[in-house]
Tab-separated table of C-alpha atoms in Angstrom:
chain	number	residue	atom	x	y	z
I	1	MET	CA	-14.227	-26.457	-8.431
I	2	SER	CA	-15.423	-23.700	-6.099
I	3	SER	CA	-19.091	-22.823	-5.861
I	4	PRO	CA	-20.352	-19.751	-7.724
I	5	PRO	CA	-20.476	-16.577	-5.633
I	6	SER	CA	-23.711	-15.802	-3.886
I	7	PRO	CA	-25.641	-12.877	-5.431
I	8	ALA	CA	-26.217	-11.579	-1.913
I	9	LEU	CA	-22.483	-11.229	-1.425
I	10	THR	CA	-21.597	-9.658	-4.760
I	11	ALA	CA	-24.422	-7.159	-5.171
I	12	SER	CA	-23.336	-3.671	-6.181
I	13	THR	CA	-25.040	-2.164	-3.150
I	14	ALA	CA	-23.648	-0.829	0.084
I	15	PRO	CA	-23.331	-3.618	2.658
I	16	PRO	CA	-25.316	-3.680	5.894
I	17	PRO	CA	-23.719	-2.505	9.148
I	18	ILE	CA	-21.756	-5.238	10.894
I	19	GLY	CA	-23.837	-6.795	13.661
I	20	SER	CA	-27.179	-5.594	12.302
I	21	ALA	CA	-30.155	-7.812	11.520
I	22	ALA	CA	-29.364	-7.534	7.804
I	23	TRP	CA	-25.790	-8.616	8.563
I	24	ASP	CA	-27.119	-11.618	10.461
I	25	HIS	CA	-29.209	-12.535	7.412
I	26	GLU	CA	-26.179	-12.550	5.116
I	27	LEU	CA	-24.458	-15.089	7.371
I	28	VAL	CA	-26.878	-17.661	5.941
I	29	ALA	CA	-24.968	-17.591	2.637
I	30	LEU	CA	-21.953	-18.875	4.595
I	31	GLY	CA	-23.917	-21.691	6.209
I	32	ILE	CA	-23.740	-20.224	9.714
I	33	ASP	CA	-25.960	-18.138	11.986
I	34	ARG	CA	-25.540	-15.262	14.414
I	35	ALA	CA	-26.163	-17.397	17.492
I	36	THR	CA	-23.208	-19.615	16.583
I	37	VAL	CA	-20.956	-16.610	15.979
I	38	ASP	CA	-21.940	-15.014	19.300
I	39	ARG	CA	-21.380	-18.267	21.187
I	40	GLU	CA	-17.925	-18.902	19.692
I	41	LEU	CA	-16.856	-15.297	20.275
I	42	ASP	CA	-18.027	-15.422	23.904
I	43	GLU	CA	-16.193	-18.706	24.471
I	44	ALA	CA	-12.990	-17.294	22.984
I	45	LEU	CA	-13.201	-14.177	25.169
I	46	VAL	CA	-13.833	-16.200	28.330
I	47	ALA	CA	-10.863	-18.442	27.551
I	48	ALA	CA	-8.654	-15.413	26.926
I	49	ARG	CA	-9.566	-13.777	30.222
I	50	GLU	CA	-9.107	-17.018	32.129
I	51	SER	CA	-5.609	-17.275	30.662
I	52	GLY	CA	-4.791	-13.800	31.997
I	53	SER	CA	-5.457	-11.574	28.981
I	54	ALA	CA	-6.860	-8.312	30.376
I	55	GLU	CA	-7.520	-6.870	26.915
I	56	PRO	CA	-8.172	-9.671	24.395
I	57	ASP	CA	-7.074	-9.026	20.818
I	58	GLY	CA	-7.290	-10.751	17.462
I	59	HIS	CA	-4.917	-13.511	18.561
I	60	ASP	CA	-7.301	-14.463	21.356
I	61	VAL	CA	-10.377	-14.820	19.151
I	62	TYR	CA	-8.722	-16.455	16.129
I	63	LEU	CA	-10.110	-19.996	15.925
I	64	ASP	CA	-7.111	-21.434	14.064
I	65	ASP	CA	-8.833	-22.277	10.803
I	66	ALA	CA	-10.204	-20.747	7.597
I	67	SER	CA	-13.847	-21.395	8.431
I	68	PRO	CA	-16.746	-18.953	8.018
I	69	GLU	CA	-17.161	-19.046	11.793
I	70	THR	CA	-13.603	-17.819	12.328
I	71	ALA	CA	-14.052	-15.007	9.807
I	72	ALA	CA	-17.356	-13.872	11.321
I	73	VAL	CA	-15.979	-14.009	14.880
I	74	LEU	CA	-13.006	-11.827	13.905
I	75	VAL	CA	-15.197	-9.305	12.047
I	76	LEU	CA	-17.699	-9.027	14.896
I	77	PHE	CA	-14.933	-8.711	17.487
I	78	HIS	CA	-13.177	-6.046	15.427
I	79	GLN	CA	-16.329	-3.924	15.301
I	80	THR	CA	-16.085	-3.223	19.039
I	81	ASN	CA	-12.332	-3.767	19.410
I	82	PRO	CA	-10.810	-2.253	16.260
I	83	SER	CA	-7.154	-3.103	15.786
I	84	TYR	CA	-4.900	-4.430	13.084
I	85	SER	CA	-4.440	-7.703	14.991
I	86	ALA	CA	-7.991	-8.896	14.286
I	87	LEU	CA	-7.755	-8.020	10.584
I	88	MET	CA	-4.302	-9.574	10.314
I	89	TYR	CA	-5.813	-12.897	11.359
I	90	LEU	CA	-8.675	-12.308	8.941
I	91	ARG	CA	-6.062	-12.327	6.162
I	92	PHE	CA	-4.938	-15.728	7.446
I	93	VAL	CA	-8.525	-16.898	6.894
I	94	TRP	CA	-8.453	-15.414	3.383
I	95	ASN	CA	-5.468	-17.562	2.450
I	96	GLY	CA	-7.491	-20.748	2.953
I	97	ALA	CA	-10.932	-19.473	2.009
I	98	GLY	CA	-13.069	-20.310	-1.014
I	99	ARG	CA	-14.772	-17.845	-3.330
I	100	ILE	CA	-17.975	-17.324	-1.352
I	101	LEU	CA	-16.156	-16.650	1.910
I	102	ARG	CA	-13.703	-14.281	0.186
I	103	ASP	CA	-16.600	-12.352	-1.347
I	104	TRP	CA	-18.147	-12.057	2.102
I	105	MET	CA	-14.867	-10.853	3.612
I	106	VAL	CA	-14.487	-8.085	1.035
I	107	ARG	CA	-18.064	-7.072	1.811
I	108	GLN	CA	-17.102	-6.711	5.468
I	109	PHE	CA	-14.298	-4.337	4.547
I	110	ALA	CA	-16.808	-2.336	2.520
I	111	ALA	CA	-19.074	-2.220	5.572
I	112	MET	CA	-16.220	-0.975	7.755
I	113	LEU	CA	-15.387	1.793	5.278
I	114	VAL	CA	-19.008	2.861	4.774
I	115	HIS	CA	-20.436	2.569	8.268
I	116	GLY	CA	-17.405	2.939	10.518
I	117	PRO	CA	-17.193	4.198	13.177
I	118	GLU	CA	-13.932	6.025	12.492
I	119	PRO	CA	-11.598	3.715	14.479
I	120	VAL	CA	-13.052	0.732	12.604
I	121	ALA	CA	-12.683	2.463	9.222
I	122	GLU	CA	-9.115	3.534	9.992
I	123	SER	CA	-8.177	0.005	11.035
I	124	ALA	CA	-9.732	-1.343	7.824
I	125	ARG	CA	-7.821	1.229	5.762
I	126	LEU	CA	-4.528	0.060	7.274
I	127	ALA	CA	-5.305	-3.618	6.708
I	128	LEU	CA	-6.363	-3.032	3.102
I	129	ASN	CA	-3.142	-1.122	2.472
I	130	VAL	CA	-0.820	-3.704	3.969
I	131	ASP	CA	-2.517	-7.030	3.310
I	132	TYR	CA	-4.528	-6.580	0.111
I	133	PHE	CA	-3.640	-3.534	-1.994
I	134	GLU	CA	0.104	-4.286	-1.840
I	135	ASP	CA	-0.498	-7.874	-3.012
I	136	HIS	CA	-0.545	-7.911	-6.820
I	137	ARG	CA	-2.145	-11.363	-6.803
I	138	ILE	CA	-5.410	-10.194	-5.263
I	139	VAL	CA	-5.531	-6.403	-5.515
I	140	ASP	CA	-7.742	-6.327	-8.619
I	141	GLU	CA	-10.246	-8.765	-7.158
I	142	VAL	CA	-10.519	-6.920	-3.854
I	143	PHE	CA	-10.574	-3.375	-5.196
I	144	ASP	CA	-13.133	-4.057	-7.933
I	145	GLN	CA	-15.554	-5.521	-5.401
I	146	LEU	CA	-15.012	-2.649	-2.976
I	147	LEU	CA	-15.573	-0.136	-5.762
I	148	ALA	CA	-18.918	-1.787	-6.556
I	149	GLN	CA	-20.088	-1.702	-2.937
I	150	VAL	CA	-18.765	1.601	-1.567
I	151	PRO	CA	-20.830	4.551	-2.881
I	152	LEU	CA	-18.742	7.409	-4.237
I	153	ALA	CA	-20.175	9.815	-1.668
I	154	GLN	CA	-18.904	7.508	1.109
I	155	SER	CA	-15.564	6.621	-0.455
I	156	GLN	CA	-13.350	8.831	1.711
I	157	TRP	CA	-11.671	5.893	3.457
I	158	LEU	CA	-11.198	3.994	0.204
I	159	LEU	CA	-9.484	7.065	-1.260
I	160	ARG	CA	-7.183	7.315	1.745
I	161	ALA	CA	-6.296	3.638	1.381
I	162	GLY	CA	-5.445	4.027	-2.299
I	163	GLY	CA	-1.685	4.708	-2.143
I	164	PRO	CA	-0.429	1.250	-3.177
I	165	LEU	CA	-3.225	0.589	-5.683
I	166	PRO	CA	-1.971	0.433	-9.277
I	167	TRP	CA	-2.625	3.842	-10.828
I	168	PRO	CA	-4.644	2.492	-13.800
I	169	ARG	CA	-6.887	0.658	-11.345
I	170	LYS	CA	-7.630	3.653	-9.099
I	171	ARG	CA	-7.666	6.353	-11.783
I	172	SER	CA	-11.441	6.270	-12.330
I	173	LEU	CA	-12.146	6.599	-8.596
I	174	PHE	CA	-9.694	9.483	-8.222
I	175	LEU	CA	-11.134	11.306	-11.233
I	176	ALA	CA	-14.688	10.870	-9.964
I	177	ALA	CA	-13.717	12.095	-6.485
I	178	ALA	CA	-12.196	15.246	-8.003
I	179	GLU	CA	-15.733	16.231	-9.049
I	180	VAL	CA	-16.999	16.025	-5.435
I	181	PRO	CA	-15.600	18.858	-3.265
I	182	ALA	CA	-16.484	16.980	-0.069
I	183	LEU	CA	-14.020	14.259	-1.097
I	184	HIS	CA	-11.105	16.546	-1.981
I	185	ALA	CA	-9.384	16.169	1.401
I	186	SER	CA	-9.466	12.369	1.215
I	187	LEU	CA	-8.430	12.411	-2.434
I	188	ALA	CA	-5.442	14.600	-1.582
I	189	GLU	CA	-4.413	12.067	1.090
I	190	GLY	CA	-4.695	9.256	-1.440
I	191	ILE	CA	-2.588	11.085	-4.016
I	192	ALA	CA	0.017	11.965	-1.378
I	193	ALA	CA	0.177	8.313	-0.310
I	194	SER	CA	0.674	7.362	-3.960
I	195	PHE	CA	3.807	9.516	-4.023
I	196	TYR	CA	5.191	9.029	-0.525
I	197	ARG	CA	4.058	5.672	0.834
I	198	VAL	CA	6.317	2.661	0.319
I	199	TYR	CA	4.876	0.711	-2.632
I	200	GLY	CA	2.791	3.714	-3.619
I	201	ASP	CA	1.921	3.771	-7.306
I	202	VAL	CA	1.393	6.926	-9.333
I	203	ASP	CA	1.342	8.340	-12.819
I	204	ALA	CA	3.111	11.545	-11.844
I	205	PRO	CA	1.898	13.750	-14.732
I	206	GLU	CA	-1.716	12.635	-14.291
I	207	ALA	CA	-1.456	13.173	-10.537
I	208	ALA	CA	-0.008	16.650	-11.118
I	209	GLU	CA	-2.977	17.535	-13.314
I	210	LEU	CA	-5.387	16.180	-10.717
I	211	VAL	CA	-3.784	18.147	-7.892
I	212	GLN	CA	-4.379	21.362	-9.800
I	213	ARG	CA	-8.098	20.607	-10.011
I	214	ILE	CA	-8.863	20.149	-6.310
I	215	ASP	CA	-8.917	22.314	-3.201
I	216	ILE	CA	-6.470	21.126	-0.536
I	217	ALA	CA	-7.099	22.722	2.825
I	218	ASP	CA	-4.420	20.867	4.797
I	219	ASP	CA	-1.205	22.903	4.608
I	220	GLU	CA	1.105	19.906	5.108
I	221	ILE	CA	-0.555	17.777	2.422
I	222	ARG	CA	-0.737	20.712	0.007
I	223	SER	CA	2.970	21.406	0.522
I	224	ALA	CA	3.857	17.717	0.096
I	225	LEU	CA	1.883	17.445	-3.133
I	226	PHE	CA	3.364	20.652	-4.524
I	227	GLU	CA	6.839	19.274	-3.827
I	228	ALA	CA	5.993	15.881	-5.355
I	229	THR	CA	4.507	17.279	-8.566
I	230	THR	CA	6.937	20.112	-9.333
I	231	GLY	CA	10.406	18.637	-8.870
I	232	PRO	CA	12.612	15.716	-7.916
I	233	MET	CA	13.548	14.297	-4.570
I	234	LEU	CA	17.130	15.300	-3.776
I	235	MET	CA	19.569	12.699	-2.485
I	236	ARG	CA	23.251	12.585	-1.565
I	237	THR	CA	25.433	9.621	-2.404
I	238	GLY	CA	28.304	8.084	-0.500
I	239	SER	CA	30.037	4.800	-1.190
I	240	ALA	CA	29.360	2.340	-4.014
I	241	ILE	CA	29.575	-1.446	-4.278
I	242	VAL	CA	30.397	-3.163	-7.559
I	243	VAL	CA	29.602	-6.873	-7.489
I	244	THR	CA	32.166	-8.870	-9.452
I	245	ASP	CA	30.792	-12.331	-8.704
I	246	ALA	CA	29.597	-14.371	-11.703
I	247	ARG	CA	26.528	-15.348	-9.676
I	248	TRP	CA	25.350	-11.720	-9.531
I	249	ALA	CA	22.007	-11.540	-11.342
I	250	TYR	CA	22.294	-7.867	-12.350
I	251	PRO	CA	25.497	-7.310	-14.326
I	252	ASP	CA	24.181	-3.944	-15.537
I	253	SER	CA	23.785	-2.651	-11.975
I	254	PHE	CA	25.749	-1.640	-8.886
I	255	LEU	CA	24.807	-0.618	-5.355
I	256	LEU	CA	24.931	2.976	-4.205
I	257	GLU	CA	24.679	4.374	-0.693
I	258	MET	CA	22.089	7.175	-0.692
I	259	ALA	CA	20.419	9.517	1.790
I	260	VAL	CA	17.611	12.044	1.342
I	261	ALA	CA	18.853	15.638	1.305
I	262	GLY	CA	16.631	18.622	1.949
I	263	SER	CA	13.299	17.182	0.874
I	264	ARG	CA	10.626	14.763	2.026
I	265	ARG	CA	11.372	11.104	1.434
I	266	ARG	CA	9.339	9.693	-1.461
I	267	TRP	CA	9.090	6.146	-2.708
I	268	SER	CA	8.589	5.467	-6.405
I	269	ALA	CA	9.078	2.476	-8.646
I	270	ARG	CA	12.144	2.648	-10.931
I	271	PRO	CA	12.611	6.440	-10.750
I	272	GLU	CA	14.991	8.259	-13.065
I	273	LEU	CA	18.317	9.449	-11.664
I	274	VAL	CA	19.678	12.753	-12.938
I	275	VAL	CA	23.209	14.009	-12.203
I	276	ASP	CA	24.379	17.425	-13.378
I	277	GLY	CA	21.282	17.761	-15.534
I	278	GLN	CA	21.849	14.455	-17.352
I	279	LEU	CA	19.793	11.266	-17.060
I	280	ARG	CA	22.346	8.726	-15.810
I	281	GLY	CA	20.337	5.686	-14.699
I	282	ARG	CA	17.404	4.336	-12.728
I	283	LEU	CA	16.927	3.292	-9.124
I	284	MET	CA	15.679	-0.274	-9.521
I	285	HIS	CA	15.556	-1.582	-5.945
I	286	TRP	CA	15.363	0.439	-2.737
I	287	SER	CA	17.243	-0.992	0.278
I	288	TYR	CA	18.745	-3.841	-1.684
I	289	PRO	CA	19.704	-6.845	0.513
I	290	LEU	CA	23.154	-7.732	-0.820
I	291	GLN	CA	24.359	-11.258	-0.172
I	292	ARG	CA	27.705	-10.546	1.407
I	293	GLU	CA	29.163	-13.849	0.246
I	294	LEU	CA	29.125	-12.522	-3.324
I	295	GLU	CA	32.491	-11.158	-4.372
I	296	HIS	CA	32.435	-7.380	-4.594
I	297	ASP	CA	34.506	-4.225	-4.483
I	298	VAL	CA	33.680	-1.329	-2.174
I	299	LEU	CA	34.393	2.165	-3.490
I	300	ARG	CA	34.577	4.374	-0.416
I	301	GLY	CA	32.807	7.700	-0.271
I	302	ARG	CA	31.751	10.165	2.403
I	303	ALA	CA	29.878	9.086	5.537
I	304	LEU	CA	26.119	9.607	5.359
I	305	GLU	CA	23.419	9.659	8.020
I	306	LYS	CA	20.188	7.683	7.594
I	307	ALA	CA	21.453	6.181	4.362
I	308	GLY	CA	20.475	2.995	2.554
I	309	TRP	CA	21.962	0.861	-0.185
I	310	ASN	CA	19.985	0.968	-3.426
I	311	ARG	CA	20.488	-0.975	-6.642
I	312	ILE	CA	21.193	1.375	-9.529
I	313	GLU	CA	20.771	0.424	-13.161
I	314	ALA	CA	23.793	2.088	-14.803
I	315	TYR	CA	27.214	1.070	-16.052
I	316	PRO	CA	29.135	-0.546	-13.167
I	317	ALA	CA	32.338	0.725	-14.768
I	318	ASP	CA	31.109	4.258	-14.010
I	319	ALA	CA	30.298	3.549	-10.345
I	320	ALA	CA	33.220	5.653	-9.090
I	321	ASP	CA	31.693	8.692	-10.791
I	322	TRP	CA	28.534	8.302	-8.673
I	323	ILE	CA	30.377	8.600	-5.354
I	324	ASP	CA	29.842	11.775	-3.269
I	325	ARG	CA	27.283	13.237	-5.653
I	326	GLU	CA	24.036	15.180	-5.440
I	327	VAL	CA	21.388	13.224	-7.341
I	328	GLU	CA	17.885	14.170	-8.499
I	329	VAL	CA	15.373	11.331	-8.161
I	330	TRP	CA	12.465	11.798	-10.570
I	331	PRO	CA	9.257	9.752	-10.743
I	332	ARG	CA	8.860	8.311	-14.202
I	333	LYS	CA	7.558	10.784	-16.817
I	334	LEU	CA	7.432	13.788	-14.450
I	335	ARG	CA	10.638	15.412	-15.715
I	336	GLU	CA	9.482	15.213	-19.331
I	337	TYR	CA	6.001	16.474	-18.368
I	338	LEU	CA	7.355	19.548	-16.579
I	339	SER	CA	9.720	20.340	-19.438
I	340	ARG	CA	6.722	20.671	-21.779
I	341	ARG	CA	4.732	23.040	-19.574
């Protein structure tokens, strides 16, 4: 059984700056001290330079284990050498860490977001997006702790990182930020990422209401959010593939070649597909990796540029009717919401 989390590492207060005296004090909860961290970091940097590395990165200072020393060395190195490589290896530490060390690691991300400087905060935003917020197994744990330790007034980087967060989880933060004009720019980025970023998560009607409540100074983001909240993404279709193999796990689906047409590319989970004004199916899996050994029929359509094969939930017997079409791709609930306005 893991030890209970240290109160010092789970307090709902902003964390100390990385490398400060207060930061050194919190290392005690991990059973290490600053002198040890400095020594191991220096040794790793010397070894990297002796091996010919002119600009050491996270690979050079990763100590090949999930120890508190490794985590602290990576965090301290990242503070002066911000890059995804150091935080990528920090996620390796997370995979083997216990509760206390994980709590401490989340606190370091909070420190990066609150205290920066900007390159450190931006690097942390990227790592949170890719390695934590997209992982449904840990996203609640990480985000709840960050929310407790990042003051609302300093939450601009957390808002920007919020694209892949489940909408119910981030709703309270987004609503609170809408009441703070100084956070509107970051909130707009977070909402845009919820619509456009791969694995973004959004309640489209709620996001549309939120967009109307905030001032968006950036022309590109304002245009993107207007497009995302007032209509579908338009796509063209080409060929279709109907899998006839008994091993095919989705007998109510077929694959359809699709390319974005005349609008920004958005990613959404299980969007509705409308053809000629009629709801015809759902897009269940973007860029589906078909196993070519499965028996299948190819229904040829027009050639498309920058197209991908997506799995469509609709009657496979109707696949031929989807070839060479113009399709509206609607985030869930947005079409119904707009029809009621």
